[in-house]
Structure formats: structure tokens, C-alpha cells
PDB file of C-alpha atoms in Angstrom:
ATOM      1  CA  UNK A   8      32.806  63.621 -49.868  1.00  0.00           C
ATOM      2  CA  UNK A   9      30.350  66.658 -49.113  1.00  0.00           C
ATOM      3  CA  UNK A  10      30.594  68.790 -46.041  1.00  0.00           C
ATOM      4  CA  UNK A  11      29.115  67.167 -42.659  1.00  0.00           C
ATOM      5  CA  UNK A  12      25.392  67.919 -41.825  1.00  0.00           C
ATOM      6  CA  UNK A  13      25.837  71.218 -39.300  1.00  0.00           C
ATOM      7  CA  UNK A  14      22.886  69.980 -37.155  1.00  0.00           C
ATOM      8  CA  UNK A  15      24.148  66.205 -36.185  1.00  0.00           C
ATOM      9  CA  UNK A  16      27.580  66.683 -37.276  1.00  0.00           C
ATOM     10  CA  UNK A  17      27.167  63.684 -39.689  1.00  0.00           C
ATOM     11  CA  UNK A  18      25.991  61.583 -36.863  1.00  0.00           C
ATOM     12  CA  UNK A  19      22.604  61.045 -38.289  1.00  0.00           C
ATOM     13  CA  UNK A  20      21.041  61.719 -35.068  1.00  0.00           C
ATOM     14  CA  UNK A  21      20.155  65.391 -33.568  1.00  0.00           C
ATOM     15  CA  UNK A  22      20.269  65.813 -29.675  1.00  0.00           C
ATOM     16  CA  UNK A  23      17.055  67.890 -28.591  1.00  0.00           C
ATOM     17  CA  UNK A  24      15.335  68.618 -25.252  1.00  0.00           C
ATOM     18  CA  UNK A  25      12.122  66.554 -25.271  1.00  0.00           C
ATOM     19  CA  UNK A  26       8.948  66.733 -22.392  1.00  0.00           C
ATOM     20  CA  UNK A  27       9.396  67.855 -19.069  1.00  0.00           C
ATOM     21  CA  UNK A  28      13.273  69.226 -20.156  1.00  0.00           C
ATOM     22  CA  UNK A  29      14.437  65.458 -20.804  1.00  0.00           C
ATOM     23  CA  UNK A  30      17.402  65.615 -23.217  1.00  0.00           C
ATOM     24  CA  UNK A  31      16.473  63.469 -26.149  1.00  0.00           C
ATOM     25  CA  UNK A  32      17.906  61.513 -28.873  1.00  0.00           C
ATOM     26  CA  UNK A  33      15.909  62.193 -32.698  1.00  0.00           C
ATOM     27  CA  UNK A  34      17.050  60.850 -35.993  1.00  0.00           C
ATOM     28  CA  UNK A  35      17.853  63.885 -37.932  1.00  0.00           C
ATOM     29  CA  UNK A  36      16.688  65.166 -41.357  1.00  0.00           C
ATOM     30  CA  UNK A  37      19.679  64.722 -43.413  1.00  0.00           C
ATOM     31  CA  UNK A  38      19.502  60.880 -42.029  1.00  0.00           C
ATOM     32  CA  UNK A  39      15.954  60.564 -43.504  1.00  0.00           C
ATOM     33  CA  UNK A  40      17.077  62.298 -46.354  1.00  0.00           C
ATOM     34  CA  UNK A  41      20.029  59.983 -46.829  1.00  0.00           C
ATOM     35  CA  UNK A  42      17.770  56.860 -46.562  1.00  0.00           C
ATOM     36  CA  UNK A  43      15.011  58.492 -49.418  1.00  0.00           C
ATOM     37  CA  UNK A  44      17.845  58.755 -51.682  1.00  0.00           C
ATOM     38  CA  UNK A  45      19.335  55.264 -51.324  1.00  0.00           C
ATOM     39  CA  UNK A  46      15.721  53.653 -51.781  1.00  0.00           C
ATOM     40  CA  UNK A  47      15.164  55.607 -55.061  1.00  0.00           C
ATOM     41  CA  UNK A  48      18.548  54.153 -55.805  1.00  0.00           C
ATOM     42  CA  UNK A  49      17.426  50.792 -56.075  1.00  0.00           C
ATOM     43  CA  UNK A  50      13.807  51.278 -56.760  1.00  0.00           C
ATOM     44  CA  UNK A  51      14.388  49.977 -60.349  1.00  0.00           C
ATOM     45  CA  UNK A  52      12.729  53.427 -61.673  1.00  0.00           C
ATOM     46  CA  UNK A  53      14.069  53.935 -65.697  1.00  0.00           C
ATOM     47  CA  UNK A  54      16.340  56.733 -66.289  1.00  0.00           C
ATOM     48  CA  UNK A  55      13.427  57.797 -68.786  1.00  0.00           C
ATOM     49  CA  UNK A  56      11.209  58.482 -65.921  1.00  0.00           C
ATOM     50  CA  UNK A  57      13.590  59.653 -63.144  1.00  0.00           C
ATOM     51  CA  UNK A  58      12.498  62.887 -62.997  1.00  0.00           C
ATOM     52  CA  UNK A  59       8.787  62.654 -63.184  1.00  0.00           C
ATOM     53  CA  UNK A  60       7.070  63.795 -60.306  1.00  0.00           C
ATOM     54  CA  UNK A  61       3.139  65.535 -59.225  1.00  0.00           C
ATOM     55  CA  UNK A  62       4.600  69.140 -59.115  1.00  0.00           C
ATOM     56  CA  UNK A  63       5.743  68.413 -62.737  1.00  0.00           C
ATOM     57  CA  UNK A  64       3.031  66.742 -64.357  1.00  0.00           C
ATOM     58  CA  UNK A  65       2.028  68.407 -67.042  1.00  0.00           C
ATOM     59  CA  UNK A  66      -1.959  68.685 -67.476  1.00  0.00           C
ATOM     60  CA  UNK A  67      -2.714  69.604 -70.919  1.00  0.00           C
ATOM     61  CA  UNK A  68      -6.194  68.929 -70.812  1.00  0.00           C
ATOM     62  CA  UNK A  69      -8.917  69.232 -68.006  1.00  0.00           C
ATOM     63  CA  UNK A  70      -9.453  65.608 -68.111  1.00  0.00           C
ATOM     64  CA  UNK A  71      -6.459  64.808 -66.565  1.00  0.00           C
ATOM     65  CA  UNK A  72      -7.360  67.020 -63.543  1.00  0.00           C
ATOM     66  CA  UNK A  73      -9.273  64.090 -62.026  1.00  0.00           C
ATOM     67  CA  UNK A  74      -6.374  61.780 -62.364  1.00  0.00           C
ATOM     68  CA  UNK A  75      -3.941  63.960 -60.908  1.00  0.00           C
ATOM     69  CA  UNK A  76      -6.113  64.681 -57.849  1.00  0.00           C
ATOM     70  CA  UNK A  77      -6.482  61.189 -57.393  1.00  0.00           C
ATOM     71  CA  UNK A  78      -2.804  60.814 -56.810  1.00  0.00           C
ATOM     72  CA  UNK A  79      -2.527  63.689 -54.946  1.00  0.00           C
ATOM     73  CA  UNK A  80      -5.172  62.743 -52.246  1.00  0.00           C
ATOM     74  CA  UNK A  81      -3.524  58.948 -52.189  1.00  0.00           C
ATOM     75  CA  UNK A  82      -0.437  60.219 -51.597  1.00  0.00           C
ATOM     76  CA  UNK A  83      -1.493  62.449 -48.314  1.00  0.00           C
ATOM     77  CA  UNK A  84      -3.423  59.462 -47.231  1.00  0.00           C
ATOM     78  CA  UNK A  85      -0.989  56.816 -47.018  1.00  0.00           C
ATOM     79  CA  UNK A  86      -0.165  54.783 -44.994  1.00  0.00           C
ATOM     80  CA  UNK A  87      -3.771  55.059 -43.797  1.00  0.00           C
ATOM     81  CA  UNK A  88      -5.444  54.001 -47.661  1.00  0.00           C
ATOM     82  CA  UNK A  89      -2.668  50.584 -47.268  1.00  0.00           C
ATOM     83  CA  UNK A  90      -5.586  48.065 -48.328  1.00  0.00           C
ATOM     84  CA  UNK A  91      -6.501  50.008 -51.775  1.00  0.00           C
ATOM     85  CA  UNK A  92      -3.771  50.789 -54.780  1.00  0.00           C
ATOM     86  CA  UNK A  93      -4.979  52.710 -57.960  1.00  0.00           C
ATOM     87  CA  UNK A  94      -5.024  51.719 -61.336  1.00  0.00           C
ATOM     88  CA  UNK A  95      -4.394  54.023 -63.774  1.00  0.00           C
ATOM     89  CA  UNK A  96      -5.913  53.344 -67.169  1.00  0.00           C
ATOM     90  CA  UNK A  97      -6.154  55.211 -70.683  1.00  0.00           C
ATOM     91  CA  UNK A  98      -4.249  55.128 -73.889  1.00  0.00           C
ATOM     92  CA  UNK A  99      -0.657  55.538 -74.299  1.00  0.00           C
ATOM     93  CA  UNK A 100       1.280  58.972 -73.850  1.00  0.00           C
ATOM     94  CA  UNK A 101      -1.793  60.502 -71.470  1.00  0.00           C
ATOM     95  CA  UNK A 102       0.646  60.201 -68.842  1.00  0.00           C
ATOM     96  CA  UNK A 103      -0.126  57.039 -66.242  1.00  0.00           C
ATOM     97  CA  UNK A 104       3.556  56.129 -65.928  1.00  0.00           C
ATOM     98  CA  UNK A 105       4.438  59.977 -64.864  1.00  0.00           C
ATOM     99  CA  UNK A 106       1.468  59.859 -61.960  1.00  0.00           C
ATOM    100  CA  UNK A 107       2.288  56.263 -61.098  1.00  0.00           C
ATOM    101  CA  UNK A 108       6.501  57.409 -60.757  1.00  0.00           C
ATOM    102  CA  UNK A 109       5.613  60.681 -59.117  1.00  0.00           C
ATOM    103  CA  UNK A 110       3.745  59.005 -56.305  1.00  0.00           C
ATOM    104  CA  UNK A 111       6.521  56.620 -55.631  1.00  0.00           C
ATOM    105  CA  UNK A 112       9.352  59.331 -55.248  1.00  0.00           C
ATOM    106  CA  UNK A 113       6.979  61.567 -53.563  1.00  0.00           C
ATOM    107  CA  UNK A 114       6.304  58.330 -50.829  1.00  0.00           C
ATOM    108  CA  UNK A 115      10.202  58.057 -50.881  1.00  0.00           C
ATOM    109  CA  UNK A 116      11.114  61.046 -50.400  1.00  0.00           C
ATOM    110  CA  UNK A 117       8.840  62.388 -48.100  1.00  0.00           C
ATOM    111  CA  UNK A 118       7.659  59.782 -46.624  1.00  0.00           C
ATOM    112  CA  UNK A 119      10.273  56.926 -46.461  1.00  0.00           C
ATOM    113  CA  UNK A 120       8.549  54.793 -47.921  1.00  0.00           C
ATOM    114  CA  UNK A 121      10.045  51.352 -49.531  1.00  0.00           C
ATOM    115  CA  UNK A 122       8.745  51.550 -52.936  1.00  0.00           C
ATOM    116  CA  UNK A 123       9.787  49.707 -56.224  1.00  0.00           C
ATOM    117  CA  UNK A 124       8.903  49.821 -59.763  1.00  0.00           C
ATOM    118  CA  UNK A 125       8.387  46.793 -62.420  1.00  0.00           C
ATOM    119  CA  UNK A 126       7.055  46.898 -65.651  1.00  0.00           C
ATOM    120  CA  UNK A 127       5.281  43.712 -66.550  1.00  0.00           C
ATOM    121  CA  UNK A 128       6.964  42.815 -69.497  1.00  0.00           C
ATOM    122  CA  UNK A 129      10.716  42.723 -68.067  1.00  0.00           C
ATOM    123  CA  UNK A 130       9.576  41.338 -64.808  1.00  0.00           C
ATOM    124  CA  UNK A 131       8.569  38.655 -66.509  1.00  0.00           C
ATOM    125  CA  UNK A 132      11.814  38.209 -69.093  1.00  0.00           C
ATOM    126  CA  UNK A 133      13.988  38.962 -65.942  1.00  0.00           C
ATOM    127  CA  UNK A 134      12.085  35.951 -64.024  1.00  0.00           C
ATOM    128  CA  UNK A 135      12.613  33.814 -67.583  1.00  0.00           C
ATOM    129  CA  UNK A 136      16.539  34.609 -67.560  1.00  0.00           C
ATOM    130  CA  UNK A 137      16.604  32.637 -64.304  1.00  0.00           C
ATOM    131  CA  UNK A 138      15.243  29.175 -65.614  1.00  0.00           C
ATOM    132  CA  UNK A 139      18.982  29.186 -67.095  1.00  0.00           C
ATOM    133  CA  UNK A 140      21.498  27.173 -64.778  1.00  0.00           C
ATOM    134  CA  UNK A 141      24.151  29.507 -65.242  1.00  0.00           C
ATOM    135  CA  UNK A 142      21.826  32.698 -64.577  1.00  0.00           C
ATOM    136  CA  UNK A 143      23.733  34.774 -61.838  1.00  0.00           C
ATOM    137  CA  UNK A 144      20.352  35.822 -60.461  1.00  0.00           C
ATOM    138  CA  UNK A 145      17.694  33.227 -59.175  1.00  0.00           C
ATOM    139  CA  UNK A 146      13.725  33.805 -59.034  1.00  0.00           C
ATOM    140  CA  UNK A 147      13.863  34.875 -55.174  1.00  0.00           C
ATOM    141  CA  UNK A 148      16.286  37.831 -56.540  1.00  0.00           C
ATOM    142  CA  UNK A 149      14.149  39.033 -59.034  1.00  0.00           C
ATOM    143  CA  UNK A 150      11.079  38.676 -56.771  1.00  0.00           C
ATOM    144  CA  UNK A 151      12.117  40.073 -53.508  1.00  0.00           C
ATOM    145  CA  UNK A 152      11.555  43.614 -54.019  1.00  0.00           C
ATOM    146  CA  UNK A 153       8.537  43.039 -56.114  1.00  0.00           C
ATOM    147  CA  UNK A 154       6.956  41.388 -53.128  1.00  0.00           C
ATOM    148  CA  UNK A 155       8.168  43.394 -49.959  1.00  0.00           C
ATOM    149  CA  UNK A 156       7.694  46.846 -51.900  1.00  0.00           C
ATOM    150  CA  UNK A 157       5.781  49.075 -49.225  1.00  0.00           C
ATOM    151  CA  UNK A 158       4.351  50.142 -52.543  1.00  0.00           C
ATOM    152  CA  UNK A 159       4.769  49.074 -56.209  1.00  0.00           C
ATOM    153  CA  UNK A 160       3.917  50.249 -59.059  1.00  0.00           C
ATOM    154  CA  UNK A 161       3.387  47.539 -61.611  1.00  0.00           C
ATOM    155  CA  UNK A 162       3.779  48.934 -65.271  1.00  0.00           C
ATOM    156  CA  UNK A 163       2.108  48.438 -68.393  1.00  0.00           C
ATOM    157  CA  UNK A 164      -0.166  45.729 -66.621  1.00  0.00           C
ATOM    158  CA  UNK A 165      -1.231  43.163 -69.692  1.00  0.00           C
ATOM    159  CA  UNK A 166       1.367  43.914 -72.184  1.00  0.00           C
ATOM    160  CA  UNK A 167       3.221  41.025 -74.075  1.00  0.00           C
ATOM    161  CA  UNK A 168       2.037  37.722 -74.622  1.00  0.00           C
ATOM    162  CA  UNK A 169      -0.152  36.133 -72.359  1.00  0.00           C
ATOM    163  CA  UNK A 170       0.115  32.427 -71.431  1.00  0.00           C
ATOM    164  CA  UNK A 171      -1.176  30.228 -68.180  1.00  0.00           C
ATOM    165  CA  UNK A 172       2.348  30.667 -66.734  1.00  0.00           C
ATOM    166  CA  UNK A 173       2.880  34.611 -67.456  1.00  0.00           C
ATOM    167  CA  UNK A 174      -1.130  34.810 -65.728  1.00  0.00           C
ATOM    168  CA  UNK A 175       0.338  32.919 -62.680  1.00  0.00           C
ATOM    169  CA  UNK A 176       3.320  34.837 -61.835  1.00  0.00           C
ATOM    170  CA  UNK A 177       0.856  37.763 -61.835  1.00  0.00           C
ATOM    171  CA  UNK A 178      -1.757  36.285 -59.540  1.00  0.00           C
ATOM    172  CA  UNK A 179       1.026  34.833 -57.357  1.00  0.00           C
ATOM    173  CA  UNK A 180       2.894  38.299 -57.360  1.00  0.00           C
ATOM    174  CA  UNK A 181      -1.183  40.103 -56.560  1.00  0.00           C
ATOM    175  CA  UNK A 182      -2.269  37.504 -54.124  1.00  0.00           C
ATOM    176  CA  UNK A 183       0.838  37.845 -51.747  1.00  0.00           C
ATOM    177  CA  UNK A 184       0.474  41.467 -51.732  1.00  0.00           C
ATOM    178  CA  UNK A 185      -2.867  41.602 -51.034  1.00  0.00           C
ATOM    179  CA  UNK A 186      -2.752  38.929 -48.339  1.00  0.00           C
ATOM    180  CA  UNK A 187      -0.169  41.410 -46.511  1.00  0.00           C
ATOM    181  CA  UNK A 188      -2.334  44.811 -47.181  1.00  0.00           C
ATOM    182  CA  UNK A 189       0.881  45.839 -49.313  1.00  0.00           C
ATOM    183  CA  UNK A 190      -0.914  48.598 -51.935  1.00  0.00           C
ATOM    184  CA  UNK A 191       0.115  48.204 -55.390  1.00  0.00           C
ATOM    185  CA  UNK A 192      -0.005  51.049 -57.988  1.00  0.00           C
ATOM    186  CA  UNK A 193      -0.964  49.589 -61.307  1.00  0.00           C
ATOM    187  CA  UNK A 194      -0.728  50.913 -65.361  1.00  0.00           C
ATOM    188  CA  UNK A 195      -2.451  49.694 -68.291  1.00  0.00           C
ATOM    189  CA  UNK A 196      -2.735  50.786 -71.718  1.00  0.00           C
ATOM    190  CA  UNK A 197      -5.563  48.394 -72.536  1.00  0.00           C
ATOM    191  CA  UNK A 198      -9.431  48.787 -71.621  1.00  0.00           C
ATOM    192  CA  UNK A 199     -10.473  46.812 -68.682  1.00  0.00           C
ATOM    193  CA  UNK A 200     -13.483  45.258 -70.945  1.00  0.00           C
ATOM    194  CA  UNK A 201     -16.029  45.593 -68.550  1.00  0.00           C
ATOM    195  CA  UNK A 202     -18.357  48.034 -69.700  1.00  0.00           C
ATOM    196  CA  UNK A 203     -20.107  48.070 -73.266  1.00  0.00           C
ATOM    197  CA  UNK A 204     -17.278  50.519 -75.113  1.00  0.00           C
ATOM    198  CA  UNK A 205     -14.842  47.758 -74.632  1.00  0.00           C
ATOM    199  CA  UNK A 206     -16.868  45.037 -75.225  1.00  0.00           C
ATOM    200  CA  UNK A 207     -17.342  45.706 -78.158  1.00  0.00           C
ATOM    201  CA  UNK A 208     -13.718  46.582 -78.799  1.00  0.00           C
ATOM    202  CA  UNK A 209     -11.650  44.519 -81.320  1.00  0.00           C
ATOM    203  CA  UNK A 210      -8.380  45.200 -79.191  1.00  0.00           C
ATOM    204  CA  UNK A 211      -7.691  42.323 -76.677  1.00  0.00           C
ATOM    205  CA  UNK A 212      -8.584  44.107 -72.963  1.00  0.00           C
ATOM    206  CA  UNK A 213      -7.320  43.451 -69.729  1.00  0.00           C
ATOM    207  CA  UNK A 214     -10.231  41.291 -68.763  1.00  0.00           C
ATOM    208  CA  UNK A 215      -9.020  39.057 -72.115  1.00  0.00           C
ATOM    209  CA  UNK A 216      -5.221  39.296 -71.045  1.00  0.00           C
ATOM    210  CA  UNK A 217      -5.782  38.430 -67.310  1.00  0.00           C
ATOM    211  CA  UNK A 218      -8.603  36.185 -66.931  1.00  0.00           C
ATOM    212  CA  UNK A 219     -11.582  36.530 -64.883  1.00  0.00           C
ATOM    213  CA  UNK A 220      -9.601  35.691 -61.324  1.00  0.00           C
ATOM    214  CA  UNK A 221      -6.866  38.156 -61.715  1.00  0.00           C
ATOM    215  CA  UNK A 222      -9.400  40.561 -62.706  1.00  0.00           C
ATOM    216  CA  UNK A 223     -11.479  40.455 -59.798  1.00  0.00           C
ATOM    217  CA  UNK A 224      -8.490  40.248 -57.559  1.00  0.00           C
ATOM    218  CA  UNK A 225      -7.410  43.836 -58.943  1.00  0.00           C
ATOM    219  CA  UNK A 226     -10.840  45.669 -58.408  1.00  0.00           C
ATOM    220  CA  UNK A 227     -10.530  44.562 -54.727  1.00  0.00           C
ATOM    221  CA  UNK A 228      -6.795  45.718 -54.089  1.00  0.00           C
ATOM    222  CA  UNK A 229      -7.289  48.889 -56.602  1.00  0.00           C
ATOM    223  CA  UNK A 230      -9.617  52.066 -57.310  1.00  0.00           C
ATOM    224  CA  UNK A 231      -9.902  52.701 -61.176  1.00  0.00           C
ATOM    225  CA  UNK A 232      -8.400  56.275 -62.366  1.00  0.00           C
ATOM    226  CA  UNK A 233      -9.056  57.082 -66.087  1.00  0.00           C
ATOM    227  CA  UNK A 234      -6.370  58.915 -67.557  1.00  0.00           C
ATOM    228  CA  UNK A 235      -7.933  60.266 -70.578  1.00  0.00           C
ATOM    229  CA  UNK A 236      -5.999  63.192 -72.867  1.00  0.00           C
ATOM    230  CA  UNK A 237      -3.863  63.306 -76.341  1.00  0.00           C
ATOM    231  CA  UNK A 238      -0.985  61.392 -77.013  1.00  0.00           C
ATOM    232  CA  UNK A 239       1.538  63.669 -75.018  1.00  0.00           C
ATOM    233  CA  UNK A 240       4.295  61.949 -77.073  1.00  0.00           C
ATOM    234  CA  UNK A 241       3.103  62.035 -80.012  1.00  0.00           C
ATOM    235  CA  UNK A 242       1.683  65.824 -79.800  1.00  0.00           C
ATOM    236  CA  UNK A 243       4.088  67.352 -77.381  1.00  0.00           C
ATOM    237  CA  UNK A 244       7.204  65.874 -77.698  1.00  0.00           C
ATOM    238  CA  UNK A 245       7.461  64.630 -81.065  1.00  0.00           C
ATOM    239  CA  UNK A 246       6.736  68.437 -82.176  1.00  0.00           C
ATOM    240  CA  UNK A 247      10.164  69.493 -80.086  1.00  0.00           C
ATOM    241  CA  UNK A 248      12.720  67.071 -82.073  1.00  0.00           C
ATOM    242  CA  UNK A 249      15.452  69.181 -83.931  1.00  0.00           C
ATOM    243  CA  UNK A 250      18.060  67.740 -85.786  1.00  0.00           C
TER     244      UNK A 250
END
């Protein structure tokens, strides 16, 4: 066990002299700090992306200025901005998942906030895994954080296969957050196929993996960011392997 905190004496709370001389009781930073810890604890965030933050995202390429600045500004707002999320969308390895995890520990840990990540995909298989009797989780485990999340980020938004009930689960797991002004902080690696580049794109878009009503759900609860740049992966990190 480390040493107790020398201001509350491991208390959690820090005695202070408040208005007009009154001796007052204040939670104390190392409480706070305490708290930010255990939440990204359980926030679900991969060990790949633990340590991705906005001081440490790396902008190669002017283009991602925008994005970054986007974050930034969303993260000094909140909890005034609760109605509106962000979407971040552009092609793999530009970075999304980095903005979309830095936000979330910066909320945590400066802020407090209750924040959780999911990526679409294993949401999805984790919610499956339940339809099993024997399954030592049911759907309200799995769902719970997803749905009282201060904020979420929801990754890789439209991966995997669609079908009517994946597109459900989604619209159930959008429509109570919105109905509870509970922002959401969305990925995607596809085009949203609503302008004429992606129209005419051969790639399914999110438009064609969603459906029309999820679609219009997520313009309401989120701003569009483009995240446009190289393959940071593929460019950057691939280059550094040694064997």
C-alpha cells in the first residue's frame, strides 16, 4: 500500500475554511483522483489504446489539425455540448480511435466523468454469447455500461455483418441515449454515403450498413469530424518493426 495522501491523511476529504471563516468540509484531490482511476479501470478501453491521449496525438499531416481541434474544443465544453457527440470518420490508421480514447481519459481524468468504450463488433458478439443458457453474463450485463456511459465512444461504427437484428441493437442502444441527452462519441471507417464521392463508391457505406433511420438518428446526436491523413500504421509503424 502507498503512503497516505499528506493533505487529508487518506481520509479523502480536506478540512478548509470556507465564507465568512466557516470551517468547511471539501472532497480532496487525491479522492477525485482515486475515483478517475477506478473508472478508467472498467471503462473497457483495449490495452492497445491505453495510452492514447490529445497531448500525444501525433499529427503528421495538417489535415488532421481540424480533427484534433475538434476534440479539443468538445472536451473544454462538456458537460455544456451534452446533446451533441462527434463522429469521427476517415480511413483506417488516420487516427479516429486515438482522438475518440483521448477524449474519454481526458473526461475521466479531469473531469470525472463516467465514460465507457465499445467497439461495435464485440458489443455485439458479447450480447450474442448471452442467448446461451449457461452464459455467466446476461444482456442487462453487457448493456449497462453501454447505456449509462456519461459518454461512450462507440468504435468502428458499421463493421461486421449487418442484419435487421445487429441494426436494432444499434438503434435501441442510440435511441436510449439520445432520449437521456447522454453524448456518444462515434468511429467509422466507412463513408457516410451521403454526398456524391460515396455514392458513387463501390464499398458498402454507413448509410448502406445502417439504414436510413439509424442514419438520421446519428446526424442529430453527432457533429461529423473528417479525419483525413496516411495510413499511420501502415507508414509509421510498420516502418519501426525490427526483428
Amino acid at each position: 500500500m502507498g503512503e497516505p495522501c499528506t493533505t487529508c491523511g487518506g481520509t479523502g476529504f480536506e478540512i478548509r475554511e470556507g465564507a465568512d471563516g466557516v470551517i468547511v468540509s471539501v472532497r480532496c484531490a487525491c479522492s477525485v483522483k482515486d475515483r478517475s482511476e477506478r473508472i478508467l479501470r472498467g471503462a473497457g478501453i483495449p490495452r492497445r489504446y491505453e495510452e492514447c491521449s490529445l497531448d500525444n496525438f501525433d499529427v503528421l499531416k495538417p489535415a488532421l489539425a481540424p480533427a484534433l481541434a475538434w476534440a479539443q474544443e468538445w472536451f473544454e465544453r462538456w458537460p455544456s455540448n451534452v446533446d451533441v457527440g462527434l463522429l469521427f470518420v476517415g480511413p483506417p490508421g488516420t487516427g479516429k480511435t486515438h482522438l475518440g480514447v483521448g477524449l474519454l481519459r481526458a473526461l475521466a481524468l479531469r473531469k470525472g466523468a463516467k465514460i465507457f468504450f465499445a467497439e461495435q463488433r464485440e458489443l455485439l458478439k458479447d450480447l450474442q454469447s448471452t442467448f446461451d443458457g449457461g452464459a455467466a453474463r446476461n444482456e442487462s450485463d453487457v448493456l449497462a455500461p453501454v447505456l449509462e456511459a456519461e459518454v461512450l465512444l462507440l468504435d468502428d461504427l458499421g463493421a461486421g455483418r449487418t442484419t435487421a437484428w445487429a441494426q436494432d441493437v444499434m438503434h435501441d442502444v442510440l435511441a436510449h441515449r439520445y432520449n437521456r441527452k447522454l453524448p456518444t462519441l462515434m468511429t467509422t471507417n466507412r463513408a457516410t454515403g451521403d454526398d456524391d464521392a460515396t455514392a458513387s463508391s463501390e464499398l458498402p457505406t454507413l448509410r448502406d450498413r445502417l439504414g436510413d433511420a439509424l442514419m438520421s438518428r446519428i446526424y442529430e446526436m453527432c457533429h461529423v469530424i473528417p479525419v483525413n491523413g496516411e495510413d499511420y500504421r501502415r507508414c509509421i509503424l510498420h516502418a519501426r518493426h525490427r526483428f
